[in-house]
Amino acid sequence: MPETTDPSEGLSYETARDELVDVVRRLESGGTTLEESLALWERAELLARTCQTWLDGARQRLDAAVGADADD
């Protein structure tokens, strides 16, 4: 049965990024079965989405700060 929660929830940007780098290295090095590769790929997708969410949030905060400064 598939998991209903994202195992990357609650990770900091740095933790998710570091794990993503490790997963990509493992995929690039080869030597894994098709099933292992698919699981790694799925994990990488989740981690990439987590990183993108953090980056999107940071962009929103910066935009809000710049907008607040422009209103002063």
mmCIF file of N, CA, C and O in Angstrom:
data_model
loop_
_atom_site.group_PDB
_atom_site.id
_atom_site.type_symbol
_atom_site.label_atom_id
_atom_site.label_comp_id
_atom_site.label_asym_id
_atom_site.label_seq_id
_atom_site.Cartn_x
_atom_site.Cartn_y
_atom_site.Cartn_z
ATOM 1 N N MET A 1 0.848 -1.175 0.000
ATOM 2 C CA MET A 1 0.000 0.000 0.000
ATOM 3 C C MET A 1 0.896 1.242 0.000
ATOM 4 O O MET A 1 1.817 1.339 0.801
ATOM 5 N N PRO A 2 0.633 2.241 -0.885
ATOM 6 C CA PRO A 2 1.454 3.447 -0.919
ATOM 7 C C PRO A 2 1.286 4.278 0.335
ATOM 8 O O PRO A 2 0.233 4.282 0.962
ATOM 9 N N GLU A 3 2.349 4.998 0.675
ATOM 10 C CA GLU A 3 2.281 5.874 1.832
ATOM 11 C C GLU A 3 1.349 7.037 1.530
ATOM 12 O O GLU A 3 1.295 7.518 0.406
ATOM 13 N N THR A 4 0.644 7.513 2.546
ATOM 14 C CA THR A 4 -0.279 8.627 2.340
ATOM 15 C C THR A 4 0.352 9.948 2.731
ATOM 16 O O THR A 4 -0.197 10.989 2.443
ATOM 17 N N THR A 5 1.499 9.901 3.388
ATOM 18 C CA THR A 5 2.175 11.138 3.759
ATOM 19 C C THR A 5 3.513 11.215 3.042
ATOM 20 O O THR A 5 4.119 10.204 2.715
ATOM 21 N N ASP A 6 3.935 12.429 2.803
ATOM 22 C CA ASP A 6 5.206 12.668 2.141
ATOM 23 C C ASP A 6 6.320 12.510 3.172
ATOM 24 O O ASP A 6 6.366 13.253 4.146
ATOM 25 N N PRO A 7 7.222 11.539 2.979
ATOM 26 C CA PRO A 7 8.276 11.326 3.972
ATOM 27 C C PRO A 7 9.261 12.482 4.049
ATOM 28 O O PRO A 7 10.051 12.553 4.972
ATOM 29 N N SER A 8 9.213 13.400 3.079
ATOM 30 C CA SER A 8 10.124 14.536 3.127
ATOM 31 C C SER A 8 9.522 15.720 3.872
ATOM 32 O O SER A 8 10.180 16.733 4.051
ATOM 33 N N GLU A 9 8.269 15.587 4.332
ATOM 34 C CA GLU A 9 7.656 16.670 5.106
ATOM 35 C C GLU A 9 8.468 16.940 6.364
ATOM 36 O O GLU A 9 8.942 16.028 7.022
ATOM 37 N N GLY A 10 8.640 18.191 6.661
ATOM 38 C CA GLY A 10 9.356 18.555 7.869
ATOM 39 C C GLY A 10 10.859 18.680 7.692
ATOM 40 O O GLY A 10 11.549 19.046 8.628
ATOM 41 N N LEU A 11 11.365 18.370 6.494
ATOM 42 C CA LEU A 11 12.799 18.505 6.266
ATOM 43 C C LEU A 11 13.155 19.958 6.004
ATOM 44 O O LEU A 11 12.411 20.677 5.345
ATOM 45 N N SER A 12 14.302 20.367 6.501
ATOM 46 C CA SER A 12 14.790 21.694 6.159
ATOM 47 C C SER A 12 15.237 21.672 4.705
ATOM 48 O O SER A 12 15.466 20.607 4.121
ATOM 49 N N TYR A 13 15.393 22.858 4.134
ATOM 50 C CA TYR A 13 15.871 22.952 2.757
ATOM 51 C C TYR A 13 17.232 22.262 2.626
ATOM 52 O O TYR A 13 17.451 21.474 1.704
ATOM 53 N N GLU A 14 18.125 22.555 3.551
ATOM 54 C CA GLU A 14 19.476 22.028 3.477
ATOM 55 C C GLU A 14 19.504 20.507 3.573
ATOM 56 O O GLU A 14 20.243 19.834 2.847
ATOM 57 N N THR A 15 18.683 19.953 4.457
ATOM 58 C CA THR A 15 18.623 18.503 4.615
ATOM 59 C C THR A 15 18.074 17.847 3.348
ATOM 60 O O THR A 15 18.620 16.854 2.865
ATOM 61 N N ALA A 16 16.995 18.414 2.810
ATOM 62 C CA ALA A 16 16.402 17.867 1.589
ATOM 63 C C ALA A 16 17.379 17.967 0.426
ATOM 64 O O ALA A 16 17.539 17.020 -0.352
ATOM 65 N N ARG A 17 18.067 19.114 0.299
ATOM 66 C CA ARG A 17 19.037 19.306 -0.782
ATOM 67 C C ARG A 17 20.177 18.302 -0.672
ATOM 68 O O ARG A 17 20.566 17.677 -1.665
ATOM 69 N N ASP A 18 20.716 18.128 0.525
ATOM 70 C CA ASP A 18 21.830 17.199 0.719
ATOM 71 C C ASP A 18 21.418 15.765 0.402
ATOM 72 O O ASP A 18 22.167 15.013 -0.224
ATOM 73 N N GLU A 19 20.223 15.385 0.829
ATOM 74 C CA GLU A 19 19.750 14.027 0.532
ATOM 75 C C GLU A 19 19.512 13.873 -0.966
ATOM 76 O O GLU A 19 19.822 12.819 -1.546
ATOM 77 N N LEU A 20 18.988 14.910 -1.601
ATOM 78 C CA LEU A 20 18.771 14.865 -3.047
ATOM 79 C C LEU A 20 20.092 14.666 -3.787
ATOM 80 O O LEU A 20 20.182 13.846 -4.710
ATOM 81 N N VAL A 21 21.122 15.381 -3.387
ATOM 82 C CA VAL A 21 22.443 15.225 -4.001
ATOM 83 C C VAL A 21 22.921 13.782 -3.842
ATOM 84 O O VAL A 21 23.437 13.176 -4.791
ATOM 85 N N ASP A 22 22.719 13.209 -2.666
ATOM 86 C CA ASP A 22 23.145 11.833 -2.420
ATOM 87 C C ASP A 22 22.362 10.848 -3.296
ATOM 88 O O ASP A 22 22.946 9.930 -3.877
ATOM 89 N N VAL A 23 21.065 11.052 -3.410
ATOM 90 C CA VAL A 23 20.236 10.167 -4.231
ATOM 91 C C VAL A 23 20.671 10.244 -5.700
ATOM 92 O O VAL A 23 20.797 9.221 -6.375
ATOM 93 N N VAL A 24 20.922 11.453 -6.180
ATOM 94 C CA VAL A 24 21.363 11.615 -7.574
ATOM 95 C C VAL A 24 22.700 10.908 -7.793
ATOM 96 O O VAL A 24 22.892 10.214 -8.804
ATOM 97 N N ARG A 25 23.611 11.041 -6.859
ATOM 98 C CA ARG A 25 24.912 10.338 -6.975
ATOM 99 C C ARG A 25 24.709 8.834 -7.073
ATOM 100 O O ARG A 25 25.361 8.162 -7.877
ATOM 101 N N ARG A 26 23.807 8.325 -6.229
ATOM 102 C CA ARG A 26 23.549 6.880 -6.240
ATOM 103 C C ARG A 26 22.953 6.447 -7.576
ATOM 104 O O ARG A 26 23.323 5.402 -8.123
ATOM 105 N N LEU A 27 22.051 7.255 -8.109
ATOM 106 C CA LEU A 27 21.457 6.922 -9.405
ATOM 107 C C LEU A 27 22.501 6.981 -10.519
ATOM 108 O O LEU A 27 22.534 6.115 -11.395
ATOM 109 N N GLU A 28 23.346 7.980 -10.482
ATOM 110 C CA GLU A 28 24.360 8.144 -11.526
ATOM 111 C C GLU A 28 25.435 7.062 -11.476
ATOM 112 O O GLU A 28 25.996 6.702 -12.511
ATOM 113 N N SER A 29 25.706 6.556 -10.297
ATOM 114 C CA SER A 29 26.754 5.542 -10.171
ATOM 115 C C SER A 29 26.307 4.180 -10.693
ATOM 116 O O SER A 29 27.142 3.323 -11.003
ATOM 117 N N GLY A 30 24.998 3.985 -10.800
ATOM 118 C CA GLY A 30 24.496 2.716 -11.305
ATOM 119 C C GLY A 30 24.634 1.619 -10.265
ATOM 120 O O GLY A 30 24.845 1.860 -9.080
ATOM 121 N N GLY A 31 24.532 0.406 -10.720
ATOM 122 C CA GLY A 31 24.702 -0.733 -9.827
ATOM 123 C C GLY A 31 23.490 -1.045 -8.974
ATOM 124 O O GLY A 31 23.573 -1.843 -8.048
ATOM 125 N N THR A 32 22.360 -0.404 -9.281
ATOM 126 C CA THR A 32 21.139 -0.701 -8.530
ATOM 127 C C THR A 32 20.173 -1.449 -9.439
ATOM 128 O O THR A 32 20.244 -1.345 -10.665
ATOM 129 N N THR A 33 19.294 -2.174 -8.813
ATOM 130 C CA THR A 33 18.274 -2.874 -9.585
ATOM 131 C C THR A 33 17.264 -1.857 -10.108
ATOM 132 O O THR A 33 17.239 -0.695 -9.669
ATOM 133 N N LEU A 34 16.447 -2.290 -11.031
ATOM 134 C CA LEU A 34 15.408 -1.420 -11.575
ATOM 135 C C LEU A 34 14.486 -0.951 -10.454
ATOM 136 O O LEU A 34 14.155 0.240 -10.368
ATOM 137 N N GLU A 35 14.114 -1.839 -9.584
ATOM 138 C CA GLU A 35 13.213 -1.478 -8.472
ATOM 139 C C GLU A 35 13.871 -0.457 -7.548
ATOM 140 O O GLU A 35 13.238 0.514 -7.126
ATOM 141 N N GLU A 36 15.135 -0.664 -7.228
ATOM 142 C CA GLU A 36 15.860 0.294 -6.385
ATOM 143 C C GLU A 36 15.974 1.651 -7.080
ATOM 144 O O GLU A 36 15.804 2.699 -6.449
ATOM 145 N N SER A 37 16.263 1.629 -8.371
ATOM 146 C CA SER A 37 16.374 2.869 -9.131
ATOM 147 C C SER A 37 15.052 3.631 -9.144
ATOM 148 O O SER A 37 15.037 4.854 -9.006
ATOM 149 N N LEU A 38 13.963 2.924 -9.313
ATOM 150 C CA LEU A 38 12.650 3.570 -9.298
ATOM 151 C C LEU A 38 12.349 4.184 -7.940
ATOM 152 O O LEU A 38 11.833 5.309 -7.851
ATOM 153 N N ALA A 39 12.685 3.465 -6.882
ATOM 154 C CA ALA A 39 12.463 3.997 -5.528
ATOM 155 C C ALA A 39 13.319 5.241 -5.295
ATOM 156 O O ALA A 39 12.850 6.231 -4.712
ATOM 157 N N LEU A 40 14.566 5.203 -5.757
ATOM 158 C CA LEU A 40 15.436 6.373 -5.622
ATOM 159 C C LEU A 40 14.889 7.548 -6.424
ATOM 160 O O LEU A 40 14.904 8.692 -5.968
ATOM 161 N N TRP A 41 14.425 7.275 -7.632
ATOM 162 C CA TRP A 41 13.858 8.329 -8.479
ATOM 163 C C TRP A 41 12.656 8.975 -7.797
ATOM 164 O O TRP A 41 12.525 10.206 -7.770
ATOM 165 N N GLU A 42 11.782 8.144 -7.242
ATOM 166 C CA GLU A 42 10.595 8.668 -6.544
ATOM 167 C C GLU A 42 11.014 9.525 -5.351
ATOM 168 O O GLU A 42 10.437 10.590 -5.108
ATOM 169 N N ARG A 43 12.008 9.076 -4.609
ATOM 170 C CA ARG A 43 12.499 9.851 -3.469
ATOM 171 C C ARG A 43 13.080 11.181 -3.949
ATOM 172 O O ARG A 43 12.846 12.223 -3.344
ATOM 173 N N ALA A 44 13.826 11.133 -5.045
ATOM 174 C CA ALA A 44 14.407 12.356 -5.598
ATOM 175 C C ALA A 44 13.316 13.343 -5.998
ATOM 176 O O ALA A 44 13.449 14.550 -5.765
ATOM 177 N N GLU A 45 12.244 12.858 -6.577
ATOM 178 C CA GLU A 45 11.135 13.733 -6.960
ATOM 179 C C GLU A 45 10.536 14.416 -5.732
ATOM 180 O O GLU A 45 10.258 15.619 -5.751
ATOM 181 N N LEU A 46 10.328 13.665 -4.661
ATOM 182 C CA LEU A 46 9.789 14.239 -3.427
ATOM 183 C C LEU A 46 10.740 15.280 -2.842
ATOM 184 O O LEU A 46 10.312 16.365 -2.414
ATOM 185 N N LEU A 47 12.014 14.957 -2.841
ATOM 186 C CA LEU A 47 13.003 15.887 -2.292
ATOM 187 C C LEU A 47 13.101 17.151 -3.140
ATOM 188 O O LEU A 47 13.213 18.260 -2.606
ATOM 189 N N ALA A 48 13.042 16.995 -4.450
ATOM 190 C CA ALA A 48 13.087 18.157 -5.342
ATOM 191 C C ALA A 48 11.875 19.053 -5.106
ATOM 192 O O ALA A 48 11.993 20.283 -5.080
ATOM 193 N N ARG A 49 10.706 18.452 -4.921
ATOM 194 C CA ARG A 49 9.495 19.246 -4.629
ATOM 195 C C ARG A 49 9.631 19.967 -3.293
ATOM 196 O O ARG A 49 9.219 21.116 -3.162
ATOM 197 N N THR A 50 10.220 19.294 -2.305
ATOM 198 C CA THR A 50 10.438 19.929 -1.003
ATOM 199 C C THR A 50 11.364 21.133 -1.154
ATOM 200 O O THR A 50 11.074 22.216 -0.624
ATOM 201 N N CYS A 51 12.448 20.962 -1.889
ATOM 202 C CA CYS A 51 13.375 22.081 -2.112
ATOM 203 C C CYS A 51 12.673 23.221 -2.843
ATOM 204 O O CYS A 51 12.842 24.390 -2.480
ATOM 205 N N GLN A 52 11.887 22.889 -3.863
ATOM 206 C CA GLN A 52 11.194 23.924 -4.622
ATOM 207 C C GLN A 52 10.193 24.668 -3.747
ATOM 208 O O GLN A 52 10.055 25.889 -3.858
ATOM 209 N N THR A 53 9.527 23.970 -2.856
ATOM 210 C CA THR A 53 8.590 24.613 -1.939
ATOM 211 C C THR A 53 9.311 25.607 -1.044
ATOM 212 O O THR A 53 8.837 26.726 -0.825
ATOM 213 N N TRP A 54 10.471 25.192 -0.521
ATOM 214 C CA TRP A 54 11.272 26.105 0.303
ATOM 215 C C TRP A 54 11.695 27.332 -0.501
ATOM 216 O O TRP A 54 11.622 28.470 -0.019
ATOM 217 N N LEU A 55 12.168 27.107 -1.722
ATOM 218 C CA LEU A 55 12.620 28.221 -2.557
ATOM 219 C C LEU A 55 11.472 29.149 -2.922
ATOM 220 O O LEU A 55 11.627 30.380 -2.921
ATOM 221 N N ASP A 56 10.312 28.582 -3.228
ATOM 222 C CA ASP A 56 9.137 29.409 -3.536
ATOM 223 C C ASP A 56 8.745 30.258 -2.330
ATOM 224 O O ASP A 56 8.408 31.433 -2.471
ATOM 225 N N GLY A 57 8.794 29.659 -1.143
ATOM 226 C CA GLY A 57 8.471 30.392 0.081
ATOM 227 C C GLY A 57 9.469 31.511 0.340
ATOM 228 O O GLY A 57 9.093 32.619 0.745
ATOM 229 N N ALA A 58 10.738 31.227 0.090
ATOM 230 C CA ALA A 58 11.768 32.256 0.273
ATOM 231 C C ALA A 58 11.539 33.405 -0.705
ATOM 232 O O ALA A 58 11.658 34.583 -0.335
ATOM 233 N N ARG A 59 11.195 33.087 -1.953
ATOM 234 C CA ARG A 59 10.928 34.119 -2.958
ATOM 235 C C ARG A 59 9.737 34.981 -2.531
ATOM 236 O O ARG A 59 9.777 36.208 -2.647
ATOM 237 N N GLN A 60 8.702 34.365 -2.016
ATOM 238 C CA GLN A 60 7.529 35.115 -1.557
ATOM 239 C C GLN A 60 7.895 36.050 -0.418
ATOM 240 O O GLN A 60 7.448 37.203 -0.376
ATOM 241 N N ARG A 61 8.706 35.567 0.510
ATOM 242 C CA ARG A 61 9.128 36.411 1.630
ATOM 243 C C ARG A 61 9.971 37.588 1.151
ATOM 244 O O ARG A 61 9.811 38.713 1.622
ATOM 245 N N LEU A 62 10.877 37.319 0.202
ATOM 246 C CA LEU A 62 11.696 38.408 -0.346
ATOM 247 C C LEU A 62 10.831 39.416 -1.095
ATOM 248 O O LEU A 62 11.015 40.637 -0.940
ATOM 249 N N ASP A 63 9.914 38.933 -1.899
ATOM 250 C CA ASP A 63 9.017 39.819 -2.635
ATOM 251 C C ASP A 63 8.195 40.683 -1.678
ATOM 252 O O ASP A 63 8.004 41.873 -1.910
ATOM 253 N N ALA A 64 7.723 40.067 -0.593
ATOM 254 C CA ALA A 64 6.932 40.806 0.391
ATOM 255 C C ALA A 64 7.797 41.868 1.081
ATOM 256 O O ALA A 64 7.346 42.993 1.320
ATOM 257 N N ALA A 65 9.028 41.510 1.401
ATOM 258 C CA ALA A 65 9.926 42.466 2.061
ATOM 259 C C ALA A 65 10.259 43.630 1.136
ATOM 260 O O ALA A 65 10.258 44.786 1.548
ATOM 261 N N VAL A 66 10.530 43.332 -0.120
ATOM 262 C CA VAL A 66 10.845 44.377 -1.086
ATOM 263 C C VAL A 66 9.617 45.263 -1.308
ATOM 264 O O VAL A 66 9.716 46.471 -1.367
ATOM 265 N N GLY A 67 8.455 44.631 -1.381
ATOM 266 C CA GLY A 67 7.216 45.384 -1.540
ATOM 267 C C GLY A 67 6.926 46.268 -0.353
ATOM 268 O O GLY A 67 6.480 47.411 -0.503
ATOM 269 N N ALA A 68 7.222 45.796 0.843
ATOM 270 C CA ALA A 68 7.001 46.587 2.057
ATOM 271 C C ALA A 68 7.955 47.773 2.093
ATOM 272 O O ALA A 68 7.582 48.877 2.492
ATOM 273 N N ASP A 69 9.196 47.561 1.638
ATOM 274 C CA ASP A 69 10.169 48.653 1.591
ATOM 275 C C ASP A 69 9.747 49.707 0.567
ATOM 276 O O ASP A 69 9.950 50.903 0.780
ATOM 277 N N ALA A 70 9.171 49.282 -0.535
ATOM 278 C CA ALA A 70 8.762 50.199 -1.583
ATOM 279 C C ALA A 70 7.585 51.047 -1.128
ATOM 280 O O ALA A 70 7.406 52.179 -1.592
ATOM 281 N N ASP A 71 6.768 50.536 -0.204
ATOM 282 C CA ASP A 71 5.603 51.269 0.290
ATOM 283 C C ASP A 71 5.971 52.335 1.304
ATOM 284 O O ASP A 71 5.193 53.232 1.569
ATOM 285 N N ASP A 72 7.158 52.232 1.886
ATOM 286 C CA ASP A 72 7.580 53.196 2.919
ATOM 287 C C ASP A 72 7.957 54.525 2.343
ATOM 288 O O ASP A 72 8.325 54.826 1.339
#
